[in-house]
Short mmCIF file of N, CA and C in Angstrom, two decimals:
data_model
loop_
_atom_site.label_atom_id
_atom_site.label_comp_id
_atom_site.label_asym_id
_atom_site.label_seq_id
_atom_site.Cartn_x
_atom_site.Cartn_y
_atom_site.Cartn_z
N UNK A 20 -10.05 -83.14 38.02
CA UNK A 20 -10.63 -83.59 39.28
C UNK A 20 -9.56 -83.99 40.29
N UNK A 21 -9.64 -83.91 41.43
CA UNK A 21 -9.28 -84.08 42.40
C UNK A 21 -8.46 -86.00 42.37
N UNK A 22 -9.16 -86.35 41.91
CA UNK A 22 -9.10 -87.90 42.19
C UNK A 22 -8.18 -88.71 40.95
N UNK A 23 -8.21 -87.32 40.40
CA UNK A 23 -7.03 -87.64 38.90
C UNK A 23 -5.41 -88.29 39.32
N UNK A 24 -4.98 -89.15 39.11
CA UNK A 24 -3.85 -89.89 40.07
C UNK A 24 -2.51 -89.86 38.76
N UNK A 25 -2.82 -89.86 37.51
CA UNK A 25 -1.96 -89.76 36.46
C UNK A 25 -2.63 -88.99 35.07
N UNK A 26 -1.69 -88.59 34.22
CA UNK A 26 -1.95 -88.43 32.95
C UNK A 26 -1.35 -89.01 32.40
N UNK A 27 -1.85 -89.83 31.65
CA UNK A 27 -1.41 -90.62 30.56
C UNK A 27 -0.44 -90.42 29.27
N UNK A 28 0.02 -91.68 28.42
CA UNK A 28 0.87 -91.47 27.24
C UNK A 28 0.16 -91.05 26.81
N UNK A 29 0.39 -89.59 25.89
CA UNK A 29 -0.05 -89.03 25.07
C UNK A 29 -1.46 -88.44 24.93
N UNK A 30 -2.00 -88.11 26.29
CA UNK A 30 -3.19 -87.68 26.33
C UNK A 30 -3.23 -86.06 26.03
N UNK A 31 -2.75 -85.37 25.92
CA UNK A 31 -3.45 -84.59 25.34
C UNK A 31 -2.15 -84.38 23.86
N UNK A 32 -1.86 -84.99 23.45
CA UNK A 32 -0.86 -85.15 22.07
C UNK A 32 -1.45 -84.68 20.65
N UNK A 33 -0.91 -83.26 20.66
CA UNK A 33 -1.35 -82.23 19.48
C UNK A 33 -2.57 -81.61 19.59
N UNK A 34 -2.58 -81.24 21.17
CA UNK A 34 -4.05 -80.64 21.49
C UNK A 34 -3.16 -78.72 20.77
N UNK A 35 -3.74 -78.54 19.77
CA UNK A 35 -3.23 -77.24 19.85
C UNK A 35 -4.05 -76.03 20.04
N UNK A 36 -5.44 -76.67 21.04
CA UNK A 36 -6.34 -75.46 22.05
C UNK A 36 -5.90 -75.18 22.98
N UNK A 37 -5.01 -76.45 24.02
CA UNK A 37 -4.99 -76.53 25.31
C UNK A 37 -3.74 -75.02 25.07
N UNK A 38 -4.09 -74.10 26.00
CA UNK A 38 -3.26 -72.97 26.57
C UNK A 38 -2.58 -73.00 27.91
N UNK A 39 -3.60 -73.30 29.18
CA UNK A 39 -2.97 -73.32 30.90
C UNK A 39 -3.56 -74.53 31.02
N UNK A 40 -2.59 -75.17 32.17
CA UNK A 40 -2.78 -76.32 32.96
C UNK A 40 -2.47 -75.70 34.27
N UNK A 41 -3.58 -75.81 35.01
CA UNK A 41 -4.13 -75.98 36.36
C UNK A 41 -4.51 -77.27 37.17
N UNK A 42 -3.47 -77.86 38.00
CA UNK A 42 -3.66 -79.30 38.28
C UNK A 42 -3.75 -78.99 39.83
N UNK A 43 -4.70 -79.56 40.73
CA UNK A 43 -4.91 -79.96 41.86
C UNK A 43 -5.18 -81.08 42.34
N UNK A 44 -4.54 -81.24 43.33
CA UNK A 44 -5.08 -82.78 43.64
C UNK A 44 -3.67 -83.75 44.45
N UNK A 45 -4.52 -85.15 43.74
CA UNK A 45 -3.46 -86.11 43.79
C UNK A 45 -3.07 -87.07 43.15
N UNK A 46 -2.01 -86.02 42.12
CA UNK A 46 -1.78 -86.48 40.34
C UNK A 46 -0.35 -86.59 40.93
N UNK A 47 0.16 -87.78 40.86
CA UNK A 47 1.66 -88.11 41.11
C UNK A 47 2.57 -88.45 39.58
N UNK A 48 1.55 -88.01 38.72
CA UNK A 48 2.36 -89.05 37.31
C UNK A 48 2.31 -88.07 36.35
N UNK A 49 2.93 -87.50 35.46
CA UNK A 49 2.83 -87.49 34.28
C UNK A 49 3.46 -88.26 33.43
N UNK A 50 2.63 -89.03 31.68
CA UNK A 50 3.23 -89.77 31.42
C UNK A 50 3.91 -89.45 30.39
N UNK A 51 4.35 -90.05 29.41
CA UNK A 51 5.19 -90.09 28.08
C UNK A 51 4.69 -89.33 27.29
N UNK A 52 5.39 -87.65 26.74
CA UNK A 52 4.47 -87.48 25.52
C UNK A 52 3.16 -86.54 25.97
N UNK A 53 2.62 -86.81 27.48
CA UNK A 53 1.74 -86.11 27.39
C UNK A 53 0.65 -85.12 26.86
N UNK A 54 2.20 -84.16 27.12
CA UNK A 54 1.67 -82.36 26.22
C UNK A 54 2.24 -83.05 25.07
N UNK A 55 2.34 -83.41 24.52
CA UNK A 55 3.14 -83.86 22.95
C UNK A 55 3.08 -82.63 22.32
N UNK A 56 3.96 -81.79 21.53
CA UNK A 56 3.32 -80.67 20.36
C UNK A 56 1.87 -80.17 20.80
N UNK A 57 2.51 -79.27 22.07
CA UNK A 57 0.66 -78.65 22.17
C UNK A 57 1.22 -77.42 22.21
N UNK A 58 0.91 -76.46 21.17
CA UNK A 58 1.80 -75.64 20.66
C UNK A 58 1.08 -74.81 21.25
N UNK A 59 -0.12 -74.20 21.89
CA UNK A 59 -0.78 -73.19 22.77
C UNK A 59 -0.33 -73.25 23.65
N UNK A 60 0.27 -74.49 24.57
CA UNK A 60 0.45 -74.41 25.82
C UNK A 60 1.34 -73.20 26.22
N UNK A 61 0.80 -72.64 27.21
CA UNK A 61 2.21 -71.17 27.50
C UNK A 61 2.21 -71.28 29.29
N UNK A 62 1.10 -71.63 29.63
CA UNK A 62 1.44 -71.74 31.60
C UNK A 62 0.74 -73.40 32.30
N UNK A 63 1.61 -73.69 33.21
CA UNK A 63 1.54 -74.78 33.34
C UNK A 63 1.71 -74.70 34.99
N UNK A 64 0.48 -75.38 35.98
CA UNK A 64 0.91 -74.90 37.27
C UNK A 64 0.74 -76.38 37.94
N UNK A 65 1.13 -77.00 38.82
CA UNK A 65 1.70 -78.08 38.80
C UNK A 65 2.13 -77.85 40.68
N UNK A 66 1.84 -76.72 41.33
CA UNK A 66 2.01 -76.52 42.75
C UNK A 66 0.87 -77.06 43.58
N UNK A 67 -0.07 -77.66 43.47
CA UNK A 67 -0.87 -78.02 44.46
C UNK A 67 -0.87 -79.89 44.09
N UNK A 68 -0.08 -80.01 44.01
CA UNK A 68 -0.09 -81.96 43.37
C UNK A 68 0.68 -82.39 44.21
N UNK A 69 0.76 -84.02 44.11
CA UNK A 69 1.77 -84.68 44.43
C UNK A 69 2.45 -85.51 43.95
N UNK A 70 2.74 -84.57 42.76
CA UNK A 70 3.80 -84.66 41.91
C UNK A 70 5.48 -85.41 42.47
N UNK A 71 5.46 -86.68 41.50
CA UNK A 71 6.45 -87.20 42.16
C UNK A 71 7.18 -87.98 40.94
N UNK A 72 6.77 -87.77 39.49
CA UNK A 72 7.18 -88.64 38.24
C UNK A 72 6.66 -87.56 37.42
N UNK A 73 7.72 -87.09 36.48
CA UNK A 73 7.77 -86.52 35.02
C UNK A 73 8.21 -87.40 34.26
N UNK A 74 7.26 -88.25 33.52
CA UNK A 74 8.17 -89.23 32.35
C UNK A 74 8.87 -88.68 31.34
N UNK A 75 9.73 -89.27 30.40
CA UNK A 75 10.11 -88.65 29.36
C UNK A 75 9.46 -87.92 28.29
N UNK A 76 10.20 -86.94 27.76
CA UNK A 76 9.42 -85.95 26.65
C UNK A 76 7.83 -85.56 27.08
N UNK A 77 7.81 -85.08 28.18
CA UNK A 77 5.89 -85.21 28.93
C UNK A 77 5.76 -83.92 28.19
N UNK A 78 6.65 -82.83 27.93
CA UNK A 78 6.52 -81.74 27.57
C UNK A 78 7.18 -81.46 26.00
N UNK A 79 7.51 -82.46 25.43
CA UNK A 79 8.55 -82.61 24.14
C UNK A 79 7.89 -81.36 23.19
N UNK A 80 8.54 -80.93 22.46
CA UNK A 80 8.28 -79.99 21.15
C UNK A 80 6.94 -79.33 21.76
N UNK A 81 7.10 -78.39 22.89
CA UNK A 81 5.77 -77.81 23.50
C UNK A 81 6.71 -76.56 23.88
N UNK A 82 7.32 -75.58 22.82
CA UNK A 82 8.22 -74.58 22.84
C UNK A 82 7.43 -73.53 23.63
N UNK A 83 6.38 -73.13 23.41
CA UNK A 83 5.81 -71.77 24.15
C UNK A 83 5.50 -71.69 25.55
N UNK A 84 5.54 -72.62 26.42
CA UNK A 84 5.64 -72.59 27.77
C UNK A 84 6.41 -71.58 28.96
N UNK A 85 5.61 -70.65 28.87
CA UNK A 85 6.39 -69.43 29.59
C UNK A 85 6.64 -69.64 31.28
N UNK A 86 5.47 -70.12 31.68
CA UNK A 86 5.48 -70.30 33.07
C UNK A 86 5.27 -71.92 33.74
N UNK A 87 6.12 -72.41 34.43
CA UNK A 87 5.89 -73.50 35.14
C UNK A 87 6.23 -73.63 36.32
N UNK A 88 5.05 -73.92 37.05
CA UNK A 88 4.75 -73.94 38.90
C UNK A 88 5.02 -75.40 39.35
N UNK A 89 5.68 -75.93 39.97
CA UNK A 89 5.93 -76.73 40.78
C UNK A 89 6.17 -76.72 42.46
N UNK A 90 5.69 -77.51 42.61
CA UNK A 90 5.38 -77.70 44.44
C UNK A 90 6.42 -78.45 45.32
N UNK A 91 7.79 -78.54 44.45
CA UNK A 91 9.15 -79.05 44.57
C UNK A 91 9.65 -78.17 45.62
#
């Protein structure tokens, strides 16, 4: 949703369904751990945010990530 302002520690941590992330809005945060080991993840788009904080390891041991969009 639109009104989504962060993702949290470890919210989606060992999701190994999640495949694409499609974020719009006005999500300024990702937190710790996030994607933790989300071993589907492969595209990640991240250009329509206002993206302004990647915490540490947000993407840790999440090797298959082919594509990532940023609005940098």
């Amino acid at each position: 949703p639109k009104n989504v302002t962060s993702i949290g520690t470890n919210a989606f941590y060992l999701n190994h369904q999640l495949k694409t992330v499609n974020i719009l809005g006005n999500l300024t945060e990702i937190g710790s751990e996030a994607f933790y080991n989300c071993g589907a993840l492969t595209k990640i788009d991240l250009s329509k945010t206002s993206l302004k904080t990647l915490s540490d390891r947000c993407f840790y041991n999440t090797y298959c990530i082919s594509r990532l969009c940023c609005g940098i």
